[in-house]
Amino acid sequence: NCAFEIRELAKKLNIPAVETLMARGVMGDENPLFFGMLGMHGEFAANMAAHETDLLISLGARFDDRVTGRLDEFASKAKIIHVDIDPTSIAKLVVPDYPIVGDLKITVKAMIESIEENEFKQKYALSANLFARKIRKKTFQAIYKEKFS
């Protein structure tokens, strides 16, 4: 329910994006930032992007063996930010460096706001740790405002 926000996040960061089978269509096949589907049934470019990246932002993906392949080799060079509304889905197979439990739409909007506030500049001016902490704070504030305002 937040495909627009996910596309906007990728565009603002100017980063490649991949999809899992459950997320097919979110980025749109014509999007120049879209590298294809990840995993054993995915595209080579998508798998190489995940293999070579230094930061993997997972939005609602539940890493399974068809996506990761060998766990010891999956995104081995990357710090991983894993966002999911279900806390039991985080760190099931892939242990993220920065887990964030929250609604995707709220969390992705918080990420976009942080970028627009120039808190996340080219080449990760903020550390991934600081970025994740800021997103957690903004996510919690947004959830609180939505429920209690």
mmCIF file of C-alpha atoms in Angstrom:
data_model
loop_
_atom_site.group_PDB
_atom_site.id
_atom_site.type_symbol
_atom_site.label_atom_id
_atom_site.label_comp_id
_atom_site.label_asym_id
_atom_site.label_seq_id
_atom_site.Cartn_x
_atom_site.Cartn_y
_atom_site.Cartn_z
ATOM 1 C CA ASN A 1 0.000 0.000 0.000
ATOM 2 C CA CYS A 2 3.016 2.308 -0.273
ATOM 3 C CA ALA A 3 4.400 1.653 -3.755
ATOM 4 C CA PHE A 4 4.475 5.378 -4.547
ATOM 5 C CA GLU A 5 6.529 6.124 -1.425
ATOM 6 C CA ILE A 6 8.974 3.304 -2.160
ATOM 7 C CA ARG A 7 9.531 4.605 -5.705
ATOM 8 C CA GLU A 8 9.978 8.117 -4.295
ATOM 9 C CA LEU A 9 12.566 6.877 -1.776
ATOM 10 C CA ALA A 10 14.596 5.136 -4.486
ATOM 11 C CA LYS A 11 14.391 8.246 -6.672
ATOM 12 C CA LYS A 12 15.452 10.658 -3.913
ATOM 13 C CA LEU A 13 18.414 8.460 -2.994
ATOM 14 C CA ASN A 14 19.106 7.612 -6.644
ATOM 15 C CA ILE A 15 19.743 3.999 -5.679
ATOM 16 C CA PRO A 16 19.071 0.753 -7.506
ATOM 17 C CA ALA A 17 16.004 -1.160 -6.403
ATOM 18 C CA VAL A 18 15.148 -4.839 -6.578
ATOM 19 C CA GLU A 19 11.946 -6.687 -5.768
ATOM 20 C CA THR A 20 11.030 -10.035 -4.320
ATOM 21 C CA LEU A 21 8.250 -12.115 -5.840
ATOM 22 C CA MET A 22 5.697 -10.741 -3.370
ATOM 23 C CA ALA A 23 6.603 -7.144 -4.289
ATOM 24 C CA ARG A 24 6.523 -7.520 -8.085
ATOM 25 C CA GLY A 25 5.241 -4.370 -9.718
ATOM 26 C CA VAL A 26 6.094 -1.930 -6.944
ATOM 27 C CA MET A 27 8.944 -0.292 -8.852
ATOM 28 C CA GLY A 28 7.560 -0.789 -12.352
ATOM 29 C CA ASP A 29 9.558 -2.508 -15.092
ATOM 30 C CA GLU A 30 10.206 0.763 -16.939
ATOM 31 C CA ASN A 31 11.786 2.466 -13.923
ATOM 32 C CA PRO A 32 15.495 3.090 -14.669
ATOM 33 C CA LEU A 33 16.379 2.369 -11.027
ATOM 34 C CA PHE A 34 14.742 -1.071 -11.132
ATOM 35 C CA PHE A 35 17.248 -3.911 -11.541
ATOM 36 C CA GLY A 36 14.735 -6.768 -11.485
ATOM 37 C CA MET A 37 13.609 -9.506 -9.179
ATOM 38 C CA LEU A 38 15.981 -10.839 -6.528
ATOM 39 C CA GLY A 39 16.711 -14.487 -5.834
ATOM 40 C CA MET A 40 17.020 -17.827 -7.604
ATOM 41 C CA HIS A 41 14.216 -16.955 -10.032
ATOM 42 C CA GLY A 42 15.384 -13.369 -10.395
ATOM 43 C CA GLU A 43 17.659 -11.417 -12.686
ATOM 44 C CA PHE A 44 21.438 -11.451 -12.616
ATOM 45 C CA ALA A 45 21.638 -7.648 -12.253
ATOM 46 C CA ALA A 46 19.377 -7.690 -9.193
ATOM 47 C CA ASN A 47 21.379 -10.433 -7.517
ATOM 48 C CA MET A 48 24.693 -8.728 -8.269
ATOM 49 C CA ALA A 49 23.352 -5.423 -6.915
ATOM 50 C CA ALA A 50 22.481 -7.145 -3.624
ATOM 51 C CA HIS A 51 25.836 -8.918 -3.570
ATOM 52 C CA GLU A 52 27.899 -5.773 -4.195
ATOM 53 C CA THR A 53 25.991 -3.160 -2.199
ATOM 54 C CA ASP A 54 27.288 -1.576 0.987
ATOM 55 C CA LEU A 55 23.787 -0.766 2.286
ATOM 56 C CA LEU A 56 20.691 -2.921 1.792
ATOM 57 C CA ILE A 57 17.370 -1.378 2.780
ATOM 58 C CA SER A 58 14.777 -4.133 2.998
ATOM 59 C CA LEU A 59 11.200 -2.886 3.077
ATOM 60 C CA GLY A 60 8.791 -5.587 4.178
ATOM 61 C CA ALA A 61 10.768 -8.416 2.595
ATOM 62 C CA ARG A 62 10.880 -11.721 4.361
ATOM 63 C CA PHE A 63 14.213 -13.171 3.410
ATOM 64 C CA ASP A 64 13.823 -16.812 2.506
ATOM 65 C CA ASP A 65 16.207 -19.295 0.946
ATOM 66 C CA ARG A 66 14.904 -18.542 -2.557
ATOM 67 C CA VAL A 67 15.922 -14.910 -2.143
ATOM 68 C CA THR A 68 19.139 -15.298 -0.175
ATOM 69 C CA GLY A 69 20.683 -18.469 -1.543
ATOM 70 C CA ARG A 70 23.622 -19.215 0.735
ATOM 71 C CA LEU A 71 23.112 -17.115 3.833
ATOM 72 C CA ASP A 72 26.832 -16.666 4.452
ATOM 73 C CA GLU A 73 27.191 -14.995 1.047
ATOM 74 C CA PHE A 74 23.994 -12.939 0.902
ATOM 75 C CA ALA A 75 24.746 -9.177 0.886
ATOM 76 C CA SER A 76 27.975 -9.985 2.719
ATOM 77 C CA LYS A 77 29.442 -6.500 2.128
ATOM 78 C CA ALA A 78 26.320 -4.647 3.269
ATOM 79 C CA LYS A 79 24.952 -3.086 6.374
ATOM 80 C CA ILE A 80 21.295 -4.121 6.408
ATOM 81 C CA ILE A 81 18.314 -2.008 7.447
ATOM 82 C CA HIS A 82 15.266 -4.268 7.689
ATOM 83 C CA VAL A 83 11.841 -2.653 8.065
ATOM 84 C CA ASP A 84 8.808 -4.814 8.767
ATOM 85 C CA ILE A 85 5.574 -4.427 10.688
ATOM 86 C CA ASP A 86 5.925 -7.973 12.027
ATOM 87 C CA PRO A 87 8.757 -8.232 14.564
ATOM 88 C CA THR A 88 8.908 -12.011 14.100
ATOM 89 C CA SER A 89 9.907 -11.512 10.450
ATOM 90 C CA ILE A 90 12.989 -9.506 11.330
ATOM 91 C CA ALA A 91 16.169 -11.540 11.835
ATOM 92 C CA LYS A 92 14.480 -14.840 10.996
ATOM 93 C CA LEU A 93 17.212 -15.823 8.541
ATOM 94 C CA VAL A 94 19.139 -12.636 7.809
ATOM 95 C CA VAL A 95 20.180 -10.658 10.863
ATOM 96 C CA PRO A 96 19.942 -6.935 10.103
ATOM 97 C CA ASP A 97 22.348 -4.384 11.479
ATOM 98 C CA TYR A 98 19.437 -1.984 11.972
ATOM 99 C CA PRO A 99 16.010 -3.578 12.540
ATOM 100 C CA ILE A 100 13.007 -1.247 12.405
ATOM 101 C CA VAL A 101 9.561 -2.508 13.391
ATOM 102 C CA GLY A 102 6.887 -0.307 11.882
ATOM 103 C CA ASP A 103 4.265 0.267 9.246
ATOM 104 C CA LEU A 104 5.990 0.568 5.844
ATOM 105 C CA LYS A 105 4.066 3.599 4.664
ATOM 106 C CA ILE A 106 4.834 5.542 7.842
ATOM 107 C CA THR A 107 8.462 4.410 7.932
ATOM 108 C CA VAL A 108 9.174 5.125 4.253
ATOM 109 C CA LYS A 109 7.582 8.576 4.617
ATOM 110 C CA ALA A 110 9.905 9.182 7.599
ATOM 111 C CA MET A 111 12.871 8.141 5.461
ATOM 112 C CA ILE A 112 11.834 10.554 2.710
ATOM 113 C CA GLU A 113 11.419 13.374 5.239
ATOM 114 C CA SER A 114 14.928 12.713 6.570
ATOM 115 C CA ILE A 115 16.331 12.905 3.062
ATOM 116 C CA GLU A 116 14.412 16.096 2.310
ATOM 117 C CA GLU A 117 15.774 17.625 5.520
ATOM 118 C CA ASN A 118 19.243 17.024 4.070
ATOM 119 C CA GLU A 119 20.014 14.567 6.844
ATOM 120 C CA PHE A 120 21.020 11.901 4.347
ATOM 121 C CA LYS A 121 23.270 13.371 1.681
ATOM 122 C CA GLN A 122 25.164 11.795 -1.200
ATOM 123 C CA LYS A 123 27.336 8.851 -0.245
ATOM 124 C CA TYR A 124 25.610 8.396 3.123
ATOM 125 C CA ALA A 125 26.671 11.549 4.940
ATOM 126 C CA LEU A 126 24.967 10.027 7.958
ATOM 127 C CA SER A 127 26.061 6.670 9.200
ATOM 128 C CA ALA A 128 23.522 3.916 8.619
ATOM 129 C CA ASN A 129 23.165 3.656 12.410
ATOM 130 C CA LEU A 130 22.211 7.311 12.840
ATOM 131 C CA PHE A 131 19.860 7.152 9.849
ATOM 132 C CA ALA A 132 18.101 4.075 11.278
ATOM 133 C CA ARG A 133 17.736 5.730 14.707
ATOM 134 C CA LYS A 134 16.228 8.857 13.131
ATOM 135 C CA ILE A 135 13.792 6.739 11.118
ATOM 136 C CA ARG A 136 12.743 4.751 14.214
ATOM 137 C CA LYS A 137 12.068 7.996 16.078
ATOM 138 C CA LYS A 138 10.063 9.500 13.201
ATOM 139 C CA THR A 139 8.119 6.232 12.755
ATOM 140 C CA PHE A 140 7.161 6.095 16.425
ATOM 141 C CA GLN A 141 6.178 9.775 16.406
ATOM 142 C CA ALA A 142 3.991 9.257 13.323
ATOM 143 C CA ILE A 143 2.310 6.164 14.793
ATOM 144 C CA TYR A 144 1.654 8.014 18.059
ATOM 145 C CA LYS A 145 0.219 11.026 16.223
ATOM 146 C CA GLU A 146 -1.996 8.808 14.021
ATOM 147 C CA LYS A 147 -3.393 6.823 16.971
ATOM 148 C CA PHE A 148 -3.757 9.524 19.575
ATOM 149 C CA SER A 149 -4.523 12.727 17.676
#
